[in-house]
Amino acid sequence: MKKLLLISLSLLILACLDANAQVQKSDQNLGFGFDINSLSGDGAERRTNLYLSYTYFLSNRISLGVGPRFGWNKSTQSTEDPTTMEVTTTTSKTSTIGYNGFINYSFLTDGGFILPYFGGQFTRLIQKQPGTDDIVTDSYGGNVGIKFFITERLNVDNNFSITRVIAKSETISSNGVPIQLDLDGTIMQINVGLGYIIGRKN
């Protein structure tokens, strides 16, 4: 069993080293994976989301991309009555949809196995929960990541981004009661996923 595992691992390493994985102008990459993001500030929370992405390479270094994100969150909040000292715990379930838009600059490597990159990113999040209006946040910032090519087309993409919320829902209605929001903060996001190059002619 150990010999079989070693042989399989050796073949995978050789395949990775032999792969001619450098991207080319007009390459298109389809991605799928998950991200973990956290929002700091008064509206602090953390979510795990699924995402899809489409990336187009304007050159072998510069690429543009966009993709939707879908998330679900369950949070628990405890409130203490100052007169009775009783603690009430409420649980709320929310769902989030949104998308990322980004532009990246890649650093080419000799072997073509790894592709580091950095760039700028825009994120829009729309949070939905029963009984209240949608909460919309927009944020801008930067990202840094690295693609590991398993074959010439298949790659593993790891990415970290920090964006600052600059546009938001200022007031929402919860069962007819207006609520003032203060969602200024910083969104930190970690993406892990798989990508596949399509549209390449050779």
Short mmCIF file of C-alpha atoms in Angstrom, two decimals:
data_model
loop_
_atom_site.label_atom_id
_atom_site.label_comp_id
_atom_site.label_asym_id
_atom_site.label_seq_id
_atom_site.Cartn_x
_atom_site.Cartn_y
_atom_site.Cartn_z
CA MET A 1 0.00 0.00 0.00
CA LYS A 2 2.83 2.37 0.90
CA LYS A 3 4.63 1.54 -2.37
CA LEU A 4 1.46 2.28 -4.35
CA LEU A 5 1.06 5.60 -2.54
CA LEU A 6 4.69 6.55 -3.22
CA ILE A 7 4.39 5.62 -6.90
CA SER A 8 1.18 7.65 -7.27
CA LEU A 9 2.74 10.63 -5.52
CA SER A 10 5.86 10.41 -7.72
CA LEU A 11 3.77 10.29 -10.90
CA LEU A 12 1.75 13.31 -9.75
CA ILE A 13 4.93 15.29 -9.02
CA LEU A 14 6.40 14.39 -12.42
CA ALA A 15 3.18 15.39 -14.16
CA CYS A 16 3.26 18.72 -12.37
CA LEU A 17 6.89 19.36 -13.26
CA ASP A 18 6.42 18.41 -16.89
CA ALA A 19 3.27 20.46 -17.37
CA ASN A 20 3.61 23.51 -19.60
CA ALA A 21 1.20 25.57 -17.57
CA GLN A 22 2.05 29.19 -18.33
CA VAL A 23 -1.04 31.14 -19.32
CA GLN A 24 -1.38 32.71 -22.73
CA LYS A 25 -3.14 35.74 -24.11
CA SER A 26 -6.90 35.08 -24.60
CA ASP A 27 -6.87 32.12 -22.17
CA GLN A 28 -10.07 31.77 -20.12
CA ASN A 29 -10.16 30.22 -16.67
CA LEU A 30 -13.31 28.84 -15.04
CA GLY A 31 -13.10 28.56 -11.26
CA PHE A 32 -15.11 27.00 -8.46
CA GLY A 33 -14.45 26.90 -4.73
CA PHE A 34 -15.25 28.42 -1.37
CA ASP A 35 -14.24 31.53 0.51
CA ILE A 36 -14.22 32.57 4.16
CA ASN A 37 -14.74 36.26 4.87
CA SER A 38 -15.09 38.37 7.99
CA LEU A 39 -16.38 41.92 8.39
CA SER A 40 -14.85 44.04 11.13
CA GLY A 41 -16.58 47.02 12.79
CA ASP A 42 -19.98 47.35 14.48
CA GLY A 43 -21.55 44.80 12.15
CA ALA A 44 -18.80 42.22 12.69
CA GLU A 45 -19.57 38.71 11.44
CA ARG A 46 -18.01 35.79 9.61
CA ARG A 47 -19.33 33.72 6.70
CA THR A 48 -18.34 30.82 4.49
CA ASN A 49 -19.46 31.06 0.87
CA LEU A 50 -19.37 29.14 -2.39
CA TYR A 51 -18.20 30.99 -5.48
CA LEU A 52 -17.81 30.70 -9.24
CA SER A 53 -15.40 32.77 -11.30
CA TYR A 54 -14.57 33.55 -14.91
CA THR A 55 -11.16 35.01 -15.77
CA TYR A 56 -10.01 36.31 -19.16
CA PHE A 57 -6.30 36.93 -19.84
CA LEU A 58 -5.79 40.15 -21.79
CA SER A 59 -2.12 39.15 -21.99
CA ASN A 60 0.02 36.47 -20.36
CA ARG A 61 0.26 38.75 -17.31
CA ILE A 62 -2.92 40.86 -17.07
CA SER A 63 -6.34 39.30 -16.46
CA LEU A 64 -9.89 40.44 -15.73
CA GLY A 65 -12.42 38.38 -13.81
CA VAL A 66 -15.87 38.30 -12.30
CA GLY A 67 -17.98 35.75 -10.48
CA PRO A 68 -20.97 35.22 -8.16
CA ARG A 69 -20.84 34.20 -4.50
CA PHE A 70 -23.48 32.43 -2.39
CA GLY A 71 -23.39 32.18 1.40
CA TRP A 72 -25.40 31.09 4.44
CA ASN A 73 -24.91 32.19 8.01
CA LYS A 74 -26.36 31.28 11.41
CA SER A 75 -25.64 33.70 14.26
CA THR A 76 -26.61 33.74 17.94
CA GLN A 77 -26.99 36.93 19.98
CA SER A 78 -27.51 37.20 23.76
CA THR A 79 -29.29 40.20 25.34
CA GLU A 80 -29.45 40.90 29.08
CA ASP A 81 -32.43 42.71 30.64
CA PRO A 82 -30.93 45.36 32.99
CA THR A 83 -33.86 45.18 35.42
CA THR A 84 -34.42 41.42 35.71
CA MET A 85 -30.89 40.35 34.73
CA GLU A 86 -32.47 37.70 32.50
CA VAL A 87 -30.50 36.74 29.41
CA THR A 88 -32.42 36.18 26.17
CA THR A 89 -30.73 34.31 23.33
CA THR A 90 -31.92 34.75 19.77
CA THR A 91 -30.74 32.89 16.71
CA SER A 92 -30.97 34.36 13.22
CA LYS A 93 -30.38 32.72 9.87
CA THR A 94 -29.33 34.78 6.87
CA SER A 95 -28.30 34.12 3.31
CA THR A 96 -25.94 36.21 1.21
CA ILE A 97 -25.53 36.61 -2.52
CA GLY A 98 -23.00 38.80 -4.24
CA TYR A 99 -20.13 38.93 -6.67
CA ASN A 100 -16.45 39.79 -7.01
CA GLY A 101 -14.86 41.72 -9.85
CA PHE A 102 -11.08 41.86 -10.13
CA ILE A 103 -8.06 42.75 -12.26
CA ASN A 104 -4.79 40.90 -11.65
CA TYR A 105 -1.15 41.07 -12.69
CA SER A 106 0.67 37.73 -12.82
CA PHE A 107 4.35 36.89 -12.41
CA LEU A 108 5.54 34.26 -14.89
CA THR A 109 7.78 31.44 -13.67
CA ASP A 110 10.23 29.31 -15.66
CA GLY A 111 8.66 25.92 -15.02
CA GLY A 112 5.08 27.07 -15.37
CA PHE A 113 4.02 25.15 -12.26
CA ILE A 114 3.18 28.20 -10.12
CA LEU A 115 1.67 31.55 -11.07
CA PRO A 116 1.79 34.24 -8.34
CA TYR A 117 -0.36 37.35 -8.84
CA PHE A 118 -1.71 40.49 -7.21
CA GLY A 119 -4.40 42.99 -8.14
CA GLY A 120 -7.45 45.02 -7.24
CA GLN A 121 -10.90 43.78 -6.28
CA PHE A 122 -14.48 44.99 -5.93
CA THR A 123 -17.01 43.04 -3.83
CA ARG A 124 -20.77 43.49 -3.49
CA LEU A 125 -22.67 41.56 -0.81
CA ILE A 126 -26.46 41.40 -0.43
CA GLN A 127 -27.61 39.93 2.87
CA LYS A 128 -31.14 38.56 3.09
CA GLN A 129 -32.95 37.67 6.31
CA PRO A 130 -36.64 37.15 7.18
CA GLY A 131 -38.59 40.22 8.27
CA THR A 132 -36.04 42.85 7.24
CA ASP A 133 -34.90 44.70 4.15
CA ASP A 134 -31.83 43.47 2.27
CA ILE A 135 -28.51 44.80 3.54
CA VAL A 136 -26.15 45.83 0.73
CA THR A 137 -22.43 46.47 1.16
CA ASP A 138 -19.89 47.49 -1.49
CA SER A 139 -16.15 47.36 -0.90
CA TYR A 140 -12.91 48.03 -2.77
CA GLY A 141 -9.42 46.78 -2.05
CA GLY A 142 -6.57 44.54 -3.12
CA ASN A 143 -5.81 40.85 -3.39
CA VAL A 144 -2.79 38.58 -3.63
CA GLY A 145 -2.75 34.93 -4.62
CA ILE A 146 -1.01 32.04 -6.28
CA LYS A 147 -2.14 29.39 -8.76
CA PHE A 148 -0.63 25.90 -8.64
CA PHE A 149 -0.98 24.06 -11.96
CA ILE A 150 -1.62 20.32 -11.62
CA THR A 151 -1.75 19.93 -15.40
CA GLU A 152 -1.44 22.38 -18.27
CA ARG A 153 -5.07 23.44 -17.72
CA LEU A 154 -6.12 22.33 -14.22
CA ASN A 155 -5.03 24.58 -11.35
CA VAL A 156 -5.52 25.15 -7.63
CA ASP A 157 -6.08 28.83 -6.79
CA ASN A 158 -5.40 30.30 -3.33
CA ASN A 159 -6.23 33.95 -2.78
CA PHE A 160 -6.34 36.48 0.06
CA SER A 161 -8.01 39.90 -0.20
CA ILE A 162 -8.64 42.92 2.01
CA THR A 163 -11.37 45.36 0.99
CA ARG A 164 -12.81 48.45 2.67
CA VAL A 165 -16.59 48.98 2.84
CA ILE A 166 -17.36 52.37 1.30
CA ALA A 167 -21.03 52.05 0.31
CA LYS A 168 -23.78 50.46 2.40
CA SER A 169 -27.43 50.32 3.39
CA GLU A 170 -27.76 53.11 5.98
CA THR A 171 -31.31 52.31 7.14
CA ILE A 172 -33.43 49.19 6.87
CA SER A 173 -36.91 48.26 8.03
CA SER A 174 -37.41 45.29 10.38
CA ASN A 175 -41.10 44.36 10.63
CA GLY A 176 -41.97 48.00 9.95
CA VAL A 177 -39.47 49.40 12.47
CA PRO A 178 -36.62 51.50 10.99
CA ILE A 179 -33.12 50.45 12.05
CA GLN A 180 -30.03 52.61 11.58
CA LEU A 181 -27.01 50.66 10.36
CA ASP A 182 -23.30 51.32 10.75
CA LEU A 183 -21.51 48.76 8.61
CA ASP A 184 -18.25 50.61 7.99
CA GLY A 185 -15.42 48.15 8.31
CA THR A 186 -12.89 45.96 6.55
CA ILE A 187 -13.65 42.68 4.81
CA MET A 188 -10.91 40.05 4.89
CA GLN A 189 -11.48 37.13 2.55
CA ILE A 190 -9.68 33.83 1.87
CA ASN A 191 -10.50 31.93 -1.34
CA VAL A 192 -9.58 28.31 -2.08
CA GLY A 193 -10.71 26.66 -5.29
CA LEU A 194 -10.06 24.82 -8.52
CA GLY A 195 -9.71 26.36 -11.97
CA TYR A 196 -9.61 25.05 -15.52
CA ILE A 197 -8.26 26.77 -18.63
CA ILE A 198 -10.73 26.69 -21.56
CA GLY A 199 -10.58 28.08 -25.07
CA ARG A 200 -6.87 27.32 -25.63
CA LYS A 201 -6.15 26.14 -29.15
CA ASN A 202 -2.82 24.46 -28.39
#
